[in-house]
Amino acid sequence: MIRTTVTLFSACFGIIALGCILVKQEATAIAPEPTTEVLPADTSAVTLPGLAAPSLTSSFDARALPAVPPALIDDETLWLARAVYSETKRPHEQWLVAWVIRNRVETGYRGRQTYHDVVLDPFQFSAFNKGNPKRSKYGSLLPTSTVPGWQRVLRIAHHARHLDTEYRPFPRATRHFYSERSLPAGAPVWAEGRAPIYLPPTFDVEAERFRFFSGVI
């Protein structure tokens, strides 16, 4: 009797185990494949030794970026720097603005695929709107210009263009921002009903100065 009971128990246990294996295999078979956005190959991307990428727990000091010889500042970097400098004079904000513009270039936003075209895209960066006197002011800045803070912006723009994507401070779909201080009439139409992305305190960005948005079409 005992041997029969043990045999029946073993048989039941084997059936249960087999059933678990089949269920696990079926679940694995129907599980959707994870989807990830594939970034274009960037042969110029580099990692700087000793320079940690931004994270939720540590701040990123854009002022610590290595200096860049003027000869390495090409036309694309120059247009990126001009746009960044037109938006803010604070290094930590300049770093974020630079990545928004890089995101636009990488995703071909509004059909623009160069920094020159992204910056001059009508009604996207106010300083470069036709008829704005600031367009000539910022558009004439050169790698050798000596206005306050300009050389630092060139350094920020160069590294924001060429650093590896691990330094990207927010999703690649983050392609918009606005400053409440610059828009006393209220948020732009495209921001209505949208929540800005979360930026931890380590980024040290005041909400009334800059709000960044992801996924705006």
PDB file of C-alpha atoms in Angstrom:
ATOM      1  CA  MET A   1       0.000   0.000   0.000  1.00  0.00           C
ATOM      2  CA  ILE A   2       2.777   2.421   0.897  1.00  0.00           C
ATOM      3  CA  ARG A   3       4.680   1.598  -2.316  1.00  0.00           C
ATOM      4  CA  THR A   4       1.507   2.173  -4.392  1.00  0.00           C
ATOM      5  CA  THR A   5       0.912   5.531  -2.713  1.00  0.00           C
ATOM      6  CA  VAL A   6       4.482   6.641  -3.340  1.00  0.00           C
ATOM      7  CA  THR A   7       4.230   5.579  -6.983  1.00  0.00           C
ATOM      8  CA  LEU A   8       1.004   7.532  -7.473  1.00  0.00           C
ATOM      9  CA  PHE A   9       2.513  10.595  -5.750  1.00  0.00           C
ATOM     10  CA  SER A  10       5.580  10.477  -7.989  1.00  0.00           C
ATOM     11  CA  ALA A  11       3.422  10.174 -11.090  1.00  0.00           C
ATOM     12  CA  CYS A  12       1.276  13.152 -10.050  1.00  0.00           C
ATOM     13  CA  PHE A  13       4.351  15.226  -9.255  1.00  0.00           C
ATOM     14  CA  GLY A  14       5.829  14.404 -12.663  1.00  0.00           C
ATOM     15  CA  ILE A  15       2.632  15.474 -14.441  1.00  0.00           C
ATOM     16  CA  ILE A  16       2.544  18.764 -12.508  1.00  0.00           C
ATOM     17  CA  ALA A  17       6.213  19.457 -13.278  1.00  0.00           C
ATOM     18  CA  LEU A  18       5.674  18.734 -16.965  1.00  0.00           C
ATOM     19  CA  GLY A  19       2.684  21.056 -16.990  1.00  0.00           C
ATOM     20  CA  CYS A  20       4.756  23.866 -15.435  1.00  0.00           C
ATOM     21  CA  ILE A  21       7.454  23.419 -18.083  1.00  0.00           C
ATOM     22  CA  LEU A  22       4.897  23.564 -20.909  1.00  0.00           C
ATOM     23  CA  VAL A  23       3.247  26.694 -19.451  1.00  0.00           C
ATOM     24  CA  LYS A  24       6.640  28.367 -19.082  1.00  0.00           C
ATOM     25  CA  GLN A  25       7.562  27.493 -22.676  1.00  0.00           C
ATOM     26  CA  GLU A  26       4.238  28.804 -23.961  1.00  0.00           C
ATOM     27  CA  ALA A  27       4.637  32.073 -22.029  1.00  0.00           C
ATOM     28  CA  THR A  28       8.125  32.480 -23.431  1.00  0.00           C
ATOM     29  CA  ALA A  29       6.892  31.836 -26.942  1.00  0.00           C
ATOM     30  CA  ILE A  30       4.163  34.497 -26.842  1.00  0.00           C
ATOM     31  CA  ALA A  31       6.131  37.127 -24.939  1.00  0.00           C
ATOM     32  CA  PRO A  32       6.538  40.184 -27.198  1.00  0.00           C
ATOM     33  CA  GLU A  33      10.018  40.999 -28.364  1.00  0.00           C
ATOM     34  CA  PRO A  34      11.405  44.098 -26.653  1.00  0.00           C
ATOM     35  CA  THR A  35      11.571  47.051 -29.004  1.00  0.00           C
ATOM     36  CA  THR A  36      14.369  49.579 -28.822  1.00  0.00           C
ATOM     37  CA  GLU A  37      15.061  52.589 -30.950  1.00  0.00           C
ATOM     38  CA  VAL A  38      18.216  52.100 -32.972  1.00  0.00           C
ATOM     39  CA  LEU A  39      20.391  55.188 -33.075  1.00  0.00           C
ATOM     40  CA  PRO A  40      22.267  56.039 -36.246  1.00  0.00           C
ATOM     41  CA  ALA A  41      25.898  55.005 -36.189  1.00  0.00           C
ATOM     42  CA  ASP A  42      28.043  57.821 -34.823  1.00  0.00           C
ATOM     43  CA  THR A  43      31.691  57.195 -35.573  1.00  0.00           C
ATOM     44  CA  SER A  44      32.670  60.454 -33.908  1.00  0.00           C
ATOM     45  CA  ALA A  45      31.212  59.561 -30.511  1.00  0.00           C
ATOM     46  CA  VAL A  46      33.762  59.508 -27.725  1.00  0.00           C
ATOM     47  CA  THR A  47      33.901  58.933 -23.998  1.00  0.00           C
ATOM     48  CA  LEU A  48      35.953  61.311 -21.923  1.00  0.00           C
ATOM     49  CA  PRO A  49      38.077  59.638 -19.226  1.00  0.00           C
ATOM     50  CA  GLY A  50      37.141  60.810 -15.757  1.00  0.00           C
ATOM     51  CA  LEU A  51      33.959  62.538 -16.939  1.00  0.00           C
ATOM     52  CA  ALA A  52      30.921  60.758 -15.550  1.00  0.00           C
ATOM     53  CA  ALA A  53      27.702  60.806 -17.532  1.00  0.00           C
ATOM     54  CA  PRO A  54      24.703  62.639 -16.008  1.00  0.00           C
ATOM     55  CA  SER A  55      22.557  60.582 -13.658  1.00  0.00           C
ATOM     56  CA  LEU A  56      19.649  61.047 -11.282  1.00  0.00           C
ATOM     57  CA  THR A  57      21.982  61.144  -8.302  1.00  0.00           C
ATOM     58  CA  SER A  58      24.943  63.176  -9.520  1.00  0.00           C
ATOM     59  CA  SER A  59      25.191  66.530 -11.212  1.00  0.00           C
ATOM     60  CA  PHE A  60      26.984  67.086 -14.486  1.00  0.00           C
ATOM     61  CA  ASP A  61      29.315  70.056 -14.567  1.00  0.00           C
ATOM     62  CA  ALA A  62      29.491  71.262 -18.165  1.00  0.00           C
ATOM     63  CA  ARG A  63      32.195  73.696 -17.106  1.00  0.00           C
ATOM     64  CA  ALA A  64      34.522  70.729 -16.558  1.00  0.00           C
ATOM     65  CA  LEU A  65      34.489  69.752 -20.224  1.00  0.00           C
ATOM     66  CA  PRO A  66      37.949  69.873 -21.833  1.00  0.00           C
ATOM     67  CA  ALA A  67      38.918  72.872 -23.938  1.00  0.00           C
ATOM     68  CA  VAL A  68      38.591  72.584 -27.703  1.00  0.00           C
ATOM     69  CA  PRO A  69      41.058  74.198 -30.151  1.00  0.00           C
ATOM     70  CA  PRO A  70      39.322  76.692 -32.499  1.00  0.00           C
ATOM     71  CA  ALA A  71      40.480  74.607 -35.467  1.00  0.00           C
ATOM     72  CA  LEU A  72      38.132  71.803 -34.349  1.00  0.00           C
ATOM     73  CA  ILE A  73      35.065  74.035 -34.327  1.00  0.00           C
ATOM     74  CA  ASP A  74      33.408  73.272 -37.645  1.00  0.00           C
ATOM     75  CA  ASP A  75      30.394  75.041 -39.134  1.00  0.00           C
ATOM     76  CA  GLU A  76      27.875  72.612 -37.630  1.00  0.00           C
ATOM     77  CA  THR A  77      29.271  73.030 -34.116  1.00  0.00           C
ATOM     78  CA  LEU A  78      29.267  76.778 -34.627  1.00  0.00           C
ATOM     79  CA  TRP A  79      25.559  76.833 -35.444  1.00  0.00           C
ATOM     80  CA  LEU A  80      24.804  74.662 -32.446  1.00  0.00           C
ATOM     81  CA  ALA A  81      26.795  77.009 -30.198  1.00  0.00           C
ATOM     82  CA  ARG A  82      25.057  80.072 -31.627  1.00  0.00           C
ATOM     83  CA  ALA A  83      21.621  78.647 -30.873  1.00  0.00           C
ATOM     84  CA  VAL A  84      22.589  77.525 -27.373  1.00  0.00           C
ATOM     85  CA  TYR A  85      24.148  80.903 -26.556  1.00  0.00           C
ATOM     86  CA  SER A  86      20.997  82.671 -27.761  1.00  0.00           C
ATOM     87  CA  GLU A  87      18.833  80.678 -25.343  1.00  0.00           C
ATOM     88  CA  THR A  88      20.778  80.875 -22.079  1.00  0.00           C
ATOM     89  CA  LYS A  89      24.076  81.945 -20.576  1.00  0.00           C
ATOM     90  CA  ARG A  90      24.069  79.323 -17.782  1.00  0.00           C
ATOM     91  CA  PRO A  91      26.334  76.308 -18.496  1.00  0.00           C
ATOM     92  CA  HIS A  92      24.077  73.595 -17.024  1.00  0.00           C
ATOM     93  CA  GLU A  93      21.126  74.908 -19.044  1.00  0.00           C
ATOM     94  CA  GLN A  94      23.283  75.259 -22.165  1.00  0.00           C
ATOM     95  CA  TRP A  95      24.162  71.581 -21.915  1.00  0.00           C
ATOM     96  CA  LEU A  96      20.495  70.556 -21.942  1.00  0.00           C
ATOM     97  CA  VAL A  97      19.563  72.925 -24.777  1.00  0.00           C
ATOM     98  CA  ALA A  98      22.453  71.558 -26.843  1.00  0.00           C
ATOM     99  CA  TRP A  99      21.123  68.005 -26.454  1.00  0.00           C
ATOM    100  CA  VAL A 100      17.619  69.078 -27.476  1.00  0.00           C
ATOM    101  CA  ILE A 101      19.098  70.385 -30.715  1.00  0.00           C
ATOM    102  CA  ARG A 102      21.172  67.224 -31.194  1.00  0.00           C
ATOM    103  CA  ASN A 103      18.000  65.184 -30.694  1.00  0.00           C
ATOM    104  CA  ARG A 104      16.319  67.173 -33.450  1.00  0.00           C
ATOM    105  CA  VAL A 105      19.203  66.557 -35.830  1.00  0.00           C
ATOM    106  CA  GLU A 106      19.402  62.839 -35.058  1.00  0.00           C
ATOM    107  CA  THR A 107      15.660  62.323 -35.504  1.00  0.00           C
ATOM    108  CA  GLY A 108      15.380  64.565 -38.562  1.00  0.00           C
ATOM    109  CA  TYR A 109      12.720  66.659 -36.845  1.00  0.00           C
ATOM    110  CA  ARG A 110      10.618  68.659 -39.337  1.00  0.00           C
ATOM    111  CA  GLY A 111      12.805  67.256 -42.102  1.00  0.00           C
ATOM    112  CA  ARG A 112      15.944  69.045 -40.860  1.00  0.00           C
ATOM    113  CA  GLN A 113      19.052  66.890 -40.544  1.00  0.00           C
ATOM    114  CA  THR A 114      21.874  69.402 -39.988  1.00  0.00           C
ATOM    115  CA  TYR A 115      22.526  71.807 -37.143  1.00  0.00           C
ATOM    116  CA  HIS A 116      22.428  74.717 -39.553  1.00  0.00           C
ATOM    117  CA  ASP A 117      18.978  73.745 -40.825  1.00  0.00           C
ATOM    118  CA  VAL A 118      17.597  72.928 -37.366  1.00  0.00           C
ATOM    119  CA  VAL A 119      18.672  76.284 -35.935  1.00  0.00           C
ATOM    120  CA  LEU A 120      17.320  78.293 -38.884  1.00  0.00           C
ATOM    121  CA  ASP A 121      14.072  76.298 -39.084  1.00  0.00           C
ATOM    122  CA  PRO A 122      11.385  79.031 -39.066  1.00  0.00           C
ATOM    123  CA  PHE A 123       9.807  79.860 -35.711  1.00  0.00           C
ATOM    124  CA  GLN A 124      11.752  77.257 -33.749  1.00  0.00           C
ATOM    125  CA  PHE A 125      14.474  79.334 -32.062  1.00  0.00           C
ATOM    126  CA  SER A 126      13.215  82.861 -31.587  1.00  0.00           C
ATOM    127  CA  ALA A 127      16.556  84.648 -31.871  1.00  0.00           C
ATOM    128  CA  PHE A 128      16.902  83.333 -35.427  1.00  0.00           C
ATOM    129  CA  ASN A 129      13.464  84.287 -36.684  1.00  0.00           C
ATOM    130  CA  LYS A 130      13.621  86.529 -39.727  1.00  0.00           C
ATOM    131  CA  GLY A 131      13.297  90.158 -38.715  1.00  0.00           C
ATOM    132  CA  ASN A 132      14.665  89.579 -35.223  1.00  0.00           C
ATOM    133  CA  PRO A 133      17.715  91.850 -34.722  1.00  0.00           C
ATOM    134  CA  LYS A 134      19.309  89.141 -32.572  1.00  0.00           C
ATOM    135  CA  ARG A 135      19.610  86.902 -35.645  1.00  0.00           C
ATOM    136  CA  SER A 136      22.504  88.989 -36.977  1.00  0.00           C
ATOM    137  CA  LYS A 137      24.032  89.354 -33.509  1.00  0.00           C
ATOM    138  CA  TYR A 138      24.234  85.641 -32.787  1.00  0.00           C
ATOM    139  CA  GLY A 139      24.660  84.543 -36.387  1.00  0.00           C
ATOM    140  CA  SER A 140      27.889  86.517 -36.699  1.00  0.00           C
ATOM    141  CA  LEU A 141      29.657  84.831 -33.779  1.00  0.00           C
ATOM    142  CA  LEU A 142      32.841  83.019 -34.828  1.00  0.00           C
ATOM    143  CA  PRO A 143      35.206  80.531 -33.137  1.00  0.00           C
ATOM    144  CA  THR A 144      37.522  83.443 -32.339  1.00  0.00           C
ATOM    145  CA  SER A 145      34.825  85.753 -30.894  1.00  0.00           C
ATOM    146  CA  THR A 146      35.527  86.975 -27.368  1.00  0.00           C
ATOM    147  CA  VAL A 147      32.093  87.920 -25.994  1.00  0.00           C
ATOM    148  CA  PRO A 148      31.641  86.765 -22.366  1.00  0.00           C
ATOM    149  CA  GLY A 149      31.012  83.034 -22.031  1.00  0.00           C
ATOM    150  CA  TRP A 150      31.224  82.333 -25.749  1.00  0.00           C
ATOM    151  CA  GLN A 151      34.340  80.163 -25.648  1.00  0.00           C
ATOM    152  CA  ARG A 152      32.728  78.000 -22.988  1.00  0.00           C
ATOM    153  CA  VAL A 153      29.635  77.564 -25.162  1.00  0.00           C
ATOM    154  CA  LEU A 154      31.828  76.421 -28.050  1.00  0.00           C
ATOM    155  CA  ARG A 155      33.283  73.767 -25.753  1.00  0.00           C
ATOM    156  CA  ILE A 156      29.813  72.671 -24.623  1.00  0.00           C
ATOM    157  CA  ALA A 157      28.526  72.544 -28.201  1.00  0.00           C
ATOM    158  CA  HIS A 158      31.491  70.522 -29.458  1.00  0.00           C
ATOM    159  CA  HIS A 159      31.174  67.887 -26.758  1.00  0.00           C
ATOM    160  CA  ALA A 160      27.365  67.764 -26.921  1.00  0.00           C
ATOM    161  CA  ARG A 161      27.742  66.903 -30.613  1.00  0.00           C
ATOM    162  CA  HIS A 162      30.440  64.272 -30.283  1.00  0.00           C
ATOM    163  CA  LEU A 163      30.115  62.599 -26.890  1.00  0.00           C
ATOM    164  CA  ASP A 164      28.737  59.072 -26.680  1.00  0.00           C
ATOM    165  CA  THR A 165      24.988  58.731 -26.185  1.00  0.00           C
ATOM    166  CA  GLU A 166      25.504  57.647 -22.566  1.00  0.00           C
ATOM    167  CA  TYR A 167      25.838  61.364 -21.829  1.00  0.00           C
ATOM    168  CA  ARG A 168      22.382  62.121 -23.243  1.00  0.00           C
ATOM    169  CA  PRO A 169      20.554  63.694 -20.273  1.00  0.00           C
ATOM    170  CA  PHE A 170      17.033  62.732 -21.388  1.00  0.00           C
ATOM    171  CA  PRO A 171      15.252  60.601 -24.035  1.00  0.00           C
ATOM    172  CA  ARG A 172      16.091  61.203 -27.686  1.00  0.00           C
ATOM    173  CA  ALA A 173      12.441  62.184 -28.205  1.00  0.00           C
ATOM    174  CA  THR A 174      13.035  65.267 -26.016  1.00  0.00           C
ATOM    175  CA  ARG A 175      13.093  67.939 -28.718  1.00  0.00           C
ATOM    176  CA  HIS A 176      11.204  70.854 -27.186  1.00  0.00           C
ATOM    177  CA  PHE A 177      11.568  73.323 -24.370  1.00  0.00           C
ATOM    178  CA  TYR A 178      10.286  76.731 -23.438  1.00  0.00           C
ATOM    179  CA  SER A 179      11.047  79.370 -20.855  1.00  0.00           C
ATOM    180  CA  GLU A 180       8.193  80.793 -18.846  1.00  0.00           C
ATOM    181  CA  ARG A 181      10.199  83.973 -18.319  1.00  0.00           C
ATOM    182  CA  SER A 182      10.426  84.503 -22.058  1.00  0.00           C
ATOM    183  CA  LEU A 183       6.730  83.834 -22.663  1.00  0.00           C
ATOM    184  CA  PRO A 184       4.711  86.069 -20.324  1.00  0.00           C
ATOM    185  CA  ALA A 185       1.562  85.298 -22.329  1.00  0.00           C
ATOM    186  CA  GLY A 186       1.719  81.655 -21.279  1.00  0.00           C
ATOM    187  CA  ALA A 187       2.846  78.276 -22.579  1.00  0.00           C
ATOM    188  CA  PRO A 188       3.111  77.718 -26.338  1.00  0.00           C
ATOM    189  CA  VAL A 189       0.296  75.887 -28.097  1.00  0.00           C
ATOM    190  CA  TRP A 190       2.302  72.685 -28.523  1.00  0.00           C
ATOM    191  CA  ALA A 191       2.766  72.442 -24.720  1.00  0.00           C
ATOM    192  CA  GLU A 192      -0.919  72.656 -23.857  1.00  0.00           C
ATOM    193  CA  GLY A 193      -2.072  69.530 -22.038  1.00  0.00           C
ATOM    194  CA  ARG A 194       1.469  68.155 -21.859  1.00  0.00           C
ATOM    195  CA  ALA A 195       3.572  67.588 -18.771  1.00  0.00           C
ATOM    196  CA  PRO A 196       7.283  68.421 -18.918  1.00  0.00           C
ATOM    197  CA  ILE A 197       9.771  65.626 -18.388  1.00  0.00           C
ATOM    198  CA  TYR A 198      11.117  65.118 -14.900  1.00  0.00           C
ATOM    199  CA  LEU A 199      14.505  66.662 -14.242  1.00  0.00           C
ATOM    200  CA  PRO A 200      15.937  65.752 -10.827  1.00  0.00           C
ATOM    201  CA  PRO A 201      17.282  68.494  -8.545  1.00  0.00           C
ATOM    202  CA  THR A 202      20.832  67.508  -9.497  1.00  0.00           C
ATOM    203  CA  PHE A 203      20.272  69.180 -12.878  1.00  0.00           C
ATOM    204  CA  ASP A 204      19.673  72.491 -11.070  1.00  0.00           C
ATOM    205  CA  VAL A 205      17.153  73.837 -13.589  1.00  0.00           C
ATOM    206  CA  GLU A 206      14.432  76.160 -12.319  1.00  0.00           C
ATOM    207  CA  ALA A 207      11.043  75.264 -13.742  1.00  0.00           C
ATOM    208  CA  GLU A 208      10.203  78.874 -14.567  1.00  0.00           C
ATOM    209  CA  ARG A 209      13.403  79.139 -16.595  1.00  0.00           C
ATOM    210  CA  PHE A 210      13.173  75.947 -18.638  1.00  0.00           C
ATOM    211  CA  ARG A 211      10.690  73.156 -19.131  1.00  0.00           C
ATOM    212  CA  PHE A 212      11.637  70.265 -21.415  1.00  0.00           C
ATOM    213  CA  PHE A 213       9.156  68.078 -23.294  1.00  0.00           C
ATOM    214  CA  SER A 214       9.390  64.666 -24.910  1.00  0.00           C
ATOM    215  CA  GLY A 215       7.312  63.170 -27.695  1.00  0.00           C
ATOM    216  CA  VAL A 216       5.996  66.383 -29.251  1.00  0.00           C
ATOM    217  CA  ILE A 217       5.258  65.735 -32.921  1.00  0.00           C
TER     218      ILE A 217
END
